[in-house]
Coordinates of C-alpha atoms (C1' of nucleotides) in Angstrom, one line a residue:
Chain A
M120 CA -10.4 -25.9 30.6
K121 CA -10.1 -24.1 33.9
I122 CA -11.0 -20.5 33.9
E123 CA -7.7 -19.3 35.3
K124 CA -5.8 -21.3 32.7
Q125 CA -8.0 -20.0 29.9
L126 CA -7.6 -16.5 31.0
E127 CA -3.8 -16.8 31.0
L128 CA -3.8 -18.3 27.5
L129 CA -6.3 -15.9 26.1
T130 CA -4.8 -12.7 27.3
A131 CA -1.3 -13.5 26.0
R132 CA 0.1 -11.0 23.5
H133 CA -2.6 -8.4 23.8
V134 CA -2.2 -4.7 24.0
D135 CA -5.4 -3.4 25.5
L136 CA -8.1 -5.3 27.3
F137 CA -11.3 -4.0 28.7
S138 CA -11.3 -5.6 31.0
E139 CA -9.7 -8.7 32.4
D140 CA -12.2 -8.8 35.2
E141 CA -15.1 -8.6 32.8
L142 CA -13.6 -11.3 30.6
K143 CA -13.2 -13.5 33.6
K144 CA -16.8 -13.0 34.6
K145 CA -18.0 -13.7 31.1
L146 CA -16.0 -16.9 31.0
E147 CA -17.4 -18.0 34.3
I148 CA -21.0 -17.4 33.3
A149 CA -20.4 -19.1 30.0
A150 CA -18.9 -22.1 31.8
T151 CA -21.9 -22.4 34.2
E152 CA -24.3 -22.1 31.3
G153 CA -22.3 -24.6 29.3
R154 CA -21.9 -22.4 26.2
G155 CA -19.1 -20.7 24.5
L156 CA -18.6 -17.0 24.1
R157 CA -19.1 -15.2 20.8
I158 CA -15.9 -13.6 19.6
K159 CA -16.4 -11.0 17.0
Y160 CA -13.8 -10.1 14.4
G161 CA -14.4 -7.8 11.4
A162 CA -12.7 -7.9 8.1
D163 CA -12.6 -5.5 5.2
P164 CA -14.2 -7.1 2.1
S165 CA -12.1 -5.4 -0.6
A166 CA -8.8 -6.9 0.2
P167 CA -9.1 -10.7 0.4
D168 CA -5.3 -11.0 0.8
I169 CA -4.8 -12.2 4.3
H170 CA -1.2 -11.5 5.5
L171 CA 0.8 -12.1 8.5
G172 CA -0.5 -8.9 10.1
H173 CA -4.0 -10.5 10.1
V174 CA -2.5 -13.7 11.4
V175 CA -1.8 -11.9 14.7
G176 CA -5.5 -11.6 15.3
L177 CA -6.4 -14.9 13.7
N178 CA -4.1 -16.7 16.1
K179 CA -5.9 -15.2 19.0
L180 CA -9.2 -16.2 17.6
R181 CA -8.0 -19.7 17.2
E182 CA -7.0 -19.8 20.8
F183 CA -10.5 -18.7 21.7
Q184 CA -11.9 -21.5 19.6
D185 CA -9.6 -24.1 21.1
A186 CA -11.0 -23.0 24.5
G187 CA -14.4 -23.8 23.2
H188 CA -15.7 -20.4 22.0
T189 CA -17.2 -19.4 18.7
V190 CA -15.8 -16.9 16.3
V191 CA -18.1 -14.6 14.5
F192 CA -16.2 -13.5 11.5
I193 CA -17.9 -10.5 9.9
I194 CA -17.1 -9.6 6.3
G195 CA -17.9 -6.0 6.1
D196 CA -19.4 -6.0 2.6
F197 CA -21.6 -3.1 3.5
T198 CA -19.1 -1.0 5.4
G199 CA -16.7 -1.6 2.5
M200 CA -18.7 0.9 0.6
I201 CA -17.8 3.5 3.1
G202 CA -14.1 2.9 3.1
D203 CA -11.9 2.6 6.1
P204 CA -11.7 6.1 7.6
S205 CA -8.0 5.8 8.2
G206 CA -7.4 9.1 6.5
K207 CA -6.9 7.9 3.0
S208 CA -9.7 7.8 0.4
A209 CA -13.2 8.3 1.6
T210 CA -15.8 6.4 -0.3
R211 CA -15.3 3.4 -2.5
P212 CA -17.6 2.0 -5.1
A213 CA -20.0 -0.6 -3.7
L214 CA -18.9 -4.1 -4.5
S215 CA -21.2 -6.2 -6.6
K216 CA -22.9 -9.1 -5.0
E217 CA -20.9 -11.4 -7.2
Q218 CA -17.7 -9.7 -6.2
V219 CA -18.6 -10.1 -2.5
R220 CA -19.3 -13.7 -3.0
V221 CA -16.0 -14.4 -4.7
N222 CA -14.1 -12.4 -2.1
A223 CA -15.8 -14.3 0.7
E224 CA -14.8 -17.6 -0.8
S225 CA -11.2 -16.4 -1.0
Y226 CA -11.5 -15.3 2.6
K227 CA -12.7 -18.6 3.8
K228 CA -10.0 -20.5 2.0
Q229 CA -7.3 -18.3 3.6
V230 CA -8.8 -17.8 7.0
F231 CA -9.4 -21.4 7.6
K232 CA -5.7 -22.0 7.4
V233 CA -5.8 -20.7 10.9
L234 CA -9.4 -20.9 12.2
D235 CA -11.4 -23.9 12.9
P236 CA -14.3 -23.9 10.4
E237 CA -16.5 -25.9 12.9
K238 CA -16.4 -23.0 15.3
T239 CA -16.6 -20.2 12.9
E240 CA -19.7 -18.3 11.9
I241 CA -19.2 -16.2 8.8
R242 CA -21.6 -13.3 8.5
F243 CA -21.9 -10.4 6.1
N244 CA -23.0 -7.1 7.6
S245 CA -25.1 -6.3 4.6
E246 CA -27.4 -8.9 6.1
W247 CA -28.7 -6.3 8.6
L248 CA -27.3 -3.0 7.4
G249 CA -28.8 -3.5 3.9
E250 CA -32.2 -3.8 5.5
M251 CA -32.1 -0.6 7.4
K252 CA -34.3 2.3 6.5
F253 CA -33.1 5.9 6.8
E254 CA -35.2 6.2 9.8
D255 CA -33.3 3.4 11.5
V256 CA -30.0 5.2 10.6
I257 CA -31.2 8.3 12.2
R258 CA -32.3 6.5 15.3
L259 CA -28.9 4.8 15.5
S260 CA -27.1 8.1 15.0
S261 CA -29.0 9.7 17.8
H262 CA -27.1 7.6 20.3
V263 CA -23.7 9.1 19.6
T264 CA -22.5 12.7 19.8
V265 CA -20.0 14.5 17.6
A266 CA -17.8 15.1 20.7
Q267 CA -17.7 11.3 21.2
L268 CA -16.6 10.7 17.7
L269 CA -14.0 13.5 17.8
A270 CA -12.5 11.7 20.7
R271 CA -11.0 9.4 18.1
D272 CA -7.5 10.5 17.6
D273 CA -7.5 10.3 13.9
F274 CA -10.6 12.5 13.7
S275 CA -9.5 15.1 16.2
K276 CA -6.2 15.5 14.5
R277 CA -7.7 15.9 11.1
Y278 CA -10.3 18.3 12.5
A279 CA -7.5 20.3 14.1
D280 CA -5.5 20.4 10.9
N281 CA -8.5 21.5 8.8
R282 CA -8.3 18.3 6.9
P283 CA -11.6 17.0 5.7
I284 CA -13.7 14.4 7.5
S285 CA -16.5 13.1 5.5
L286 CA -19.8 12.6 7.3
V287 CA -19.8 9.1 6.1
E288 CA -16.6 8.4 7.9
F289 CA -18.3 9.4 11.1
L290 CA -20.8 6.8 10.4
Y291 CA -18.2 4.1 10.0
P292 CA -17.4 3.5 13.7
L293 CA -21.1 3.7 14.5
V294 CA -21.9 1.0 12.0
Q295 CA -19.2 -1.2 13.1
A296 CA -20.4 -0.8 16.7
Y297 CA -23.9 -1.7 15.6
D298 CA -22.5 -5.0 14.2
S299 CA -21.6 -5.9 17.7
V300 CA -25.2 -5.4 18.8
M301 CA -26.5 -7.5 15.9
V302 CA -24.3 -10.4 16.5
E303 CA -24.5 -10.1 20.3
A304 CA -20.7 -10.2 20.7
D305 CA -19.2 -11.1 24.0
V306 CA -15.8 -10.2 23.0
E307 CA -14.4 -8.2 20.0
L308 CA -10.9 -8.4 18.8
G309 CA -9.1 -6.0 16.6
G310 CA -5.8 -4.2 15.9
T311 CA -4.8 -1.3 18.2
D312 CA -6.0 1.1 15.5
Q313 CA -9.5 -0.3 16.1
L314 CA -9.7 0.5 19.7
F315 CA -12.0 3.4 19.4
N316 CA -14.5 1.5 17.2
L317 CA -14.4 -1.5 19.5
L318 CA -15.1 0.6 22.5
L319 CA -18.0 2.3 20.8
G320 CA -19.4 -1.2 20.3
R321 CA -19.6 -1.5 24.1
E322 CA -21.5 1.8 24.4
L323 CA -24.0 0.9 21.8
Q324 CA -24.6 -2.6 23.3
K325 CA -25.4 -1.0 26.6
I326 CA -27.9 1.3 24.9
Y327 CA -29.5 -1.7 23.3
G328 CA -29.7 -3.5 26.6
Q329 CA -26.9 -6.0 26.1
H330 CA -24.0 -6.8 28.2
P331 CA -21.1 -4.8 26.7
Q332 CA -18.5 -6.8 24.9
C333 CA -15.0 -7.2 26.2
V334 CA -12.5 -5.5 23.9
M335 CA -9.1 -6.8 23.2
T336 CA -6.6 -5.3 20.9
L337 CA -3.5 -6.9 19.4
P338 CA -0.5 -5.1 18.0
L339 CA -0.1 -4.2 14.3
I340 CA 3.2 -5.7 13.3
E341 CA 5.6 -3.9 11.1
G342 CA 6.0 -5.1 7.5
L343 CA 9.1 -6.2 5.7
D344 CA 10.6 -2.7 5.7
G345 CA 10.6 -2.9 9.5
V346 CA 9.0 0.6 9.8
Q347 CA 5.5 0.8 8.5
K348 CA 2.7 -1.4 9.5
M349 CA 2.3 -4.5 7.4
S350 CA -0.3 -3.7 4.8
K351 CA -1.2 -4.6 1.3
S352 CA -1.2 -1.1 0.0
L353 CA 2.4 -0.5 1.2
N354 CA 3.4 -3.8 -0.4
N355 CA 5.4 -4.8 2.6
Y356 CA 3.5 -7.9 3.5
V357 CA 3.7 -11.6 3.4
G358 CA 0.4 -13.1 2.3
I359 CA -0.5 -16.5 3.6
D360 CA -1.6 -17.6 0.2
E361 CA 1.7 -16.9 -1.4
T362 CA 4.0 -19.5 -2.8
A363 CA 6.6 -21.1 -0.5
K364 CA 9.4 -19.5 -2.4
E365 CA 8.1 -16.0 -2.1
M366 CA 7.1 -16.4 1.5
F367 CA 10.5 -17.8 2.4
G368 CA 12.4 -15.1 0.5
K369 CA 10.4 -12.3 2.0
L370 CA 10.9 -13.6 5.5
M371 CA 14.6 -14.0 5.0
S372 CA 14.8 -10.3 4.2
V373 CA 13.3 -9.2 7.5
S374 CA 15.7 -7.4 9.8
D375 CA 17.2 -9.5 12.6
E376 CA 15.4 -7.3 15.2
L377 CA 12.0 -7.7 13.6
M378 CA 12.2 -11.4 13.4
W379 CA 11.6 -11.8 17.1
K380 CA 8.3 -10.1 16.8
Y381 CA 7.3 -12.4 14.0
F382 CA 8.2 -15.4 16.2
H383 CA 6.1 -14.0 18.9
Y384 CA 3.0 -12.8 17.1
V385 CA 2.9 -15.0 14.1
L386 CA 4.2 -18.2 15.4
C387 CA 3.1 -17.6 19.0
R388 CA 6.4 -18.6 20.5
T389 CA 6.5 -17.7 24.2
P390 CA 8.7 -14.9 25.6
D391 CA 10.8 -17.6 27.3
E392 CA 11.4 -19.4 24.1
I393 CA 12.4 -16.2 22.3
E394 CA 14.6 -15.2 25.2
T395 CA 16.5 -18.4 24.9
M396 CA 17.1 -17.9 21.2
R397 CA 18.1 -14.3 21.7
A398 CA 20.6 -15.4 24.2
G399 CA 21.9 -18.0 21.8
V400 CA 22.4 -15.4 19.2
A401 CA 24.0 -12.9 21.6
S402 CA 26.5 -15.5 22.7
G403 CA 27.4 -16.4 19.2
E404 CA 26.1 -20.0 19.7
L405 CA 23.3 -19.5 17.2
H406 CA 23.8 -17.8 13.9
P407 CA 21.0 -15.2 13.3
R408 CA 20.7 -16.6 9.8
A409 CA 19.8 -20.0 11.2
V410 CA 17.3 -18.5 13.5
K411 CA 15.7 -16.5 10.7
E412 CA 15.7 -19.6 8.5
D413 CA 13.8 -21.4 11.3
L414 CA 11.3 -18.6 11.3
A415 CA 10.8 -18.7 7.5
R416 CA 10.7 -22.4 7.4
S417 CA 8.1 -22.6 10.2
V418 CA 5.9 -20.0 8.6
V419 CA 6.0 -21.8 5.2
D420 CA 5.3 -25.1 6.9
R421 CA 2.3 -23.6 8.6
F422 CA 0.7 -21.9 5.7
V423 CA 1.8 -23.8 2.6
G424 CA 2.2 -27.3 4.1
E425 CA 4.3 -29.4 6.3
G426 CA 7.7 -30.0 4.6
E427 CA 7.4 -27.1 2.2
G428 CA 9.6 -25.0 4.4
A429 CA 12.5 -27.3 4.1
K430 CA 12.1 -27.3 0.3
A431 CA 11.9 -23.6 0.2
A432 CA 15.0 -23.3 2.4
E433 CA 17.0 -25.5 0.0
E434 CA 15.9 -23.6 -3.0
F435 CA 16.8 -20.3 -1.3
A436 CA 20.3 -21.6 -0.5
R437 CA 20.7 -22.7 -4.1
I438 CA 19.9 -19.4 -5.6
F439 CA 21.3 -16.9 -3.1
A440 CA 24.1 -18.7 -1.3
Q441 CA 25.4 -21.0 -4.0
K442 CA 24.2 -18.7 -6.8
K443 CA 22.8 -21.6 -8.7
L444 CA 19.6 -21.8 -10.7
P445 CA 16.2 -22.4 -9.2
Q446 CA 14.7 -25.8 -9.8
E447 CA 11.7 -24.5 -11.5
M448 CA 11.5 -21.4 -13.7
L449 CA 9.5 -19.7 -16.3
E450 CA 9.5 -21.5 -19.6
L451 CA 9.8 -19.1 -22.5
A452 CA 8.8 -20.5 -25.9
L453 CA 10.6 -18.9 -28.8
S454 CA 11.3 -19.6 -32.4
A455 CA 14.9 -20.4 -33.5
E456 CA 15.3 -17.0 -35.1
K457 CA 17.7 -14.4 -33.8
I458 CA 16.2 -12.0 -31.3
G459 CA 17.4 -8.7 -29.9
L460 CA 18.3 -8.8 -26.3
I461 CA 16.0 -6.0 -25.5
D462 CA 13.1 -7.8 -27.1
L463 CA 14.0 -11.0 -25.3
V464 CA 13.8 -9.3 -21.9
V465 CA 10.5 -7.7 -22.7
K466 CA 9.1 -10.9 -24.1
A467 CA 9.9 -12.7 -21.0
G468 CA 7.9 -10.1 -19.1
F469 CA 10.9 -8.9 -17.1
A470 CA 10.6 -5.4 -18.3
S471 CA 7.5 -3.4 -19.1
S472 CA 9.0 -1.4 -21.9
N473 CA 11.9 -1.4 -24.2
G474 CA 13.4 1.5 -22.3
E475 CA 13.3 -0.4 -19.0
A476 CA 14.9 -3.4 -20.7
R477 CA 17.6 -1.2 -22.1
R478 CA 18.3 0.2 -18.6
L479 CA 18.5 -3.2 -17.1
I480 CA 21.0 -4.3 -19.7
Q481 CA 23.1 -1.3 -19.3
Q482 CA 23.2 -1.7 -15.6
G483 CA 24.4 -5.2 -15.9
G484 CA 21.3 -6.8 -14.6
V485 CA 20.8 -9.2 -17.6
R486 CA 22.6 -12.5 -17.9
I487 CA 22.5 -15.1 -20.6
D488 CA 23.6 -18.5 -19.3
D489 CA 25.2 -16.7 -16.3
E490 CA 27.1 -14.3 -18.5
Q491 CA 26.5 -10.7 -18.0
N492 CA 25.6 -9.0 -21.3
K493 CA 25.7 -5.2 -21.3
D494 CA 25.2 -4.7 -25.0
I495 CA 21.8 -3.3 -25.8
K496 CA 22.3 -4.1 -29.4
A497 CA 23.1 -7.7 -28.8
E498 CA 21.3 -10.3 -30.9
I499 CA 20.7 -13.6 -29.3
T500 CA 20.3 -16.9 -31.1
P501 CA 18.0 -18.9 -28.9
A502 CA 19.0 -22.4 -28.0
E503 CA 17.1 -25.0 -26.1
G504 CA 17.7 -24.7 -22.4
M505 CA 19.3 -21.3 -22.6
I506 CA 18.8 -19.4 -19.4
L507 CA 17.9 -15.7 -19.2
R508 CA 18.3 -14.1 -15.9
V509 CA 17.3 -10.6 -14.9
G510 CA 18.3 -9.2 -11.6
K511 CA 18.6 -11.7 -8.7
R512 CA 15.2 -13.2 -8.8
K513 CA 13.9 -13.5 -12.4
F514 CA 14.8 -16.5 -14.4
A515 CA 13.5 -18.0 -17.6
R516 CA 14.5 -21.1 -19.5
I517 CA 14.2 -20.8 -23.3
G518 CA 12.6 -23.5 -25.2
F519 CA 10.9 -23.9 -28.6
Chain B
rA105 C1' -23.1 31.7 -3.5
rG106 C1' -18.7 34.8 -2.3
rU107 C1' -13.5 35.1 -0.9
rG108 C1' -8.9 32.8 -0.6
rG109 C1' -5.7 28.5 -1.5
rG110 C1' -4.8 24.5 -4.8
rG111 C1' -4.8 20.5 -9.1
rU112 C1' 3.0 18.8 -11.7
rA113 C1' 5.6 12.0 -13.3
rC114 C1' 3.9 5.8 -8.8
rC115 C1' 3.4 9.1 -4.1
rG116 C1' 4.8 13.8 -1.6
rA117 C1' 6.7 18.3 -3.4
rA118 C1' 9.8 22.4 -6.2
rG119 C1' 9.5 25.0 -10.7
rC120 C1' 6.1 30.3 -12.3
rG121 C1' 8.2 32.5 -20.3
rG122 C1' 13.6 29.5 -23.2
rU123 C1' 19.2 26.1 -20.4
rC124 C1' 12.2 21.4 -18.4
rA125 C1' 11.2 14.8 -19.7
rA126 C1' 10.8 18.8 -15.3
rA127 C1' 14.9 20.0 -8.7
rC128 C1' 14.5 17.3 -4.1
rG129 C1' 12.5 13.3 -0.9
rG130 C1' 9.9 8.6 -0.6
rG131 C1' 8.9 4.3 -3.3
rG132 C1' 10.5 0.9 -7.2
rC133 C1' 14.4 -1.4 -10.1
rA134 C1' 19.7 -2.6 -11.0
rG135 C1' 24.9 -3.1 -9.4
rA136 C1' 28.6 -3.7 -5.3
rC137 C1' 28.7 -5.7 -0.5
rU138 C1' 26.4 -9.5 2.7
rG139 C1' 24.2 -15.0 6.3
rU140 C1' 20.0 -12.3 3.8
rA141 C1' 15.3 -10.2 -1.3
rA142 C1' 18.3 -6.6 5.6
rC143 C1' 21.7 -2.4 6.4
rU144 C1' 25.0 0.7 3.7
rC145 C1' 27.0 2.6 -0.8
rU146 C1' 26.5 3.6 -6.3
rG147 C1' 23.5 4.1 -10.5
rC148 C1' 18.7 4.2 -13.0
rU149 C1' 13.6 5.5 -12.7
rG150 C1' 7.8 8.9 -19.5
rG151 C1' 7.8 6.3 -24.5
rC152 C1' 10.2 5.1 -29.2
rU153 C1' 12.9 2.8 -34.9
rC154 C1' 17.4 6.1 -28.7
rA155 C1' 23.9 10.9 -30.0
rG156 C1' 17.6 11.9 -32.7
rC157 C1' 12.4 12.0 -32.3
rC158 C1' 7.5 11.8 -29.8
rU159 C1' 3.9 12.5 -25.8
rU160 C1' 3.5 14.6 -20.7
rC161 C1' 2.7 19.3 -15.7
rG162 C1' -6.6 19.1 -14.3
rA163 C1' -9.4 20.1 -19.6
rA164 C1' -10.1 23.0 -24.0
rG165 C1' -8.8 27.2 -26.5
rG166 C1' -5.5 31.6 -27.1
rU167 C1' -0.9 35.0 -26.8
rU168 C1' 4.3 34.1 -28.2
rC169 C1' 9.7 32.5 -32.5
rG170 C1' 9.1 29.6 -27.8
rA171 C1' 4.3 27.9 -22.3
rA172 C1' 4.3 23.4 -16.6
rU173 C1' 5.1 28.8 -16.4
rC174 C1' 1.1 34.5 -19.3
rC175 C1' -4.5 35.1 -20.8
rU176 C1' -9.7 33.1 -21.4
rU177 C1' -13.4 29.6 -20.4
rC178 C1' -14.5 25.1 -18.1
rC179 C1' -14.0 20.9 -14.6
rC180 C1' -12.4 19.1 -9.8
rC181 C1' -10.4 19.5 -4.5
rC182 C1' -9.8 22.3 0.2
rA183 C1' -10.7 26.2 3.9
rC184 C1' -13.4 30.3 5.6
rU185 C1' -17.8 33.4 5.3
rA186 C1' -22.8 33.7 3.9
rC187 C1' -27.3 31.3 2.7
rC188 C1' -30.8 27.2 3.1
rA189 C1' -32.7 23.3 6.6

RNA sequence: AGUGGGGUACCGAAGCGGUCAAACGGGGCAGACUGUAACUCUGCUGGCUCAGCCUUCGAAGGUUCGAAUCCUUCCCCCACUACCA
């Protein structure tokens, strides 16, 4: 692929890039030497749930791979002990070797839905960090000043507000930067929140006599609520390992405005394509619902499997537009004896306590065979094929 | 080590002797509405054998007819000062 063309492709959708000239130079050198660049990407080991927010970065990595470069995917099993210094909890318990291995397998399975395994090098940073002696840590620390670290927004704010910053958190960017040295990264990719850490990698590489890596950041996309960044802890994410049904439903609940972002960053639709759709919606030619369905369907097709999107769309229409029953639902085995409605709801796992079940019933959220039942004292005589529904989304078919 | 501030339900945060299962906000759940699991509106949001009872406000004791609220001891967090290096 021609350099110009590559550059155009590779720089799409980025936020920061240090710098385009450097990247160009690196591409040229790599081309003349007949090798690919090493693209570093770090991942947190404790949350092996890849979601659409990660996909933004993974898409970019894939583009690098398609242009002939190698992705070095680092699982931060060692840094995981420190905890991400994003202001929340400081240290976490170290993961056991076994746990790391399990997580890594789960990572691979998910990540390779986007990345090309042939061009991916998976590394654990405990490989080199676990070997370090305290002496080495001191030497490493000597390269960076407190003032440099305080330049990081998050740190300086917390310092100014008298909020604690653990020393170990200071070490985090340093360690991440050291990873770049160890894998000899040519380019490092990350979310915009990683900018500081990525740039520190450049500094450290220089100190260690390497060519500094290019740094590219990609946006953090908002989660389902449309406000906060997509993240597991906020539970506003769409995981790429979820069922078609869940994925589809979640995407359909995204606001009309946010869906364009998902088209762009998750599905890599070009600004032109998106502009066309937007215009269609604006003129009334296209129904926003149809556009969103296209989004949901495409995402499901991509991560669950070709054709799954259409199925999920059908199912969704059945349940929410036509108010019919889903094709598959939980089977609840009971005996033929009478059972209290409250017990039934709890037994199906739709309420975690009798109190909650009682509330659901009183609020009209419980239906038997599509008939609302608000009587908390009701006794039900189970019948084969009887349908229990709680809320909009929970269904169970009773059997024996 | 000293001084000061603080530990309340999923989270943030009020309450500072009874009317406290504990205001308010966020989150979650349900209902109505909807193209939508969006928005908005309404309600609910400790447990139970549910018009009653039981367990909760860092922990343990105590004062009191009665404690989240007062006292004692202890544990933990934070800031500042000192000390050590």
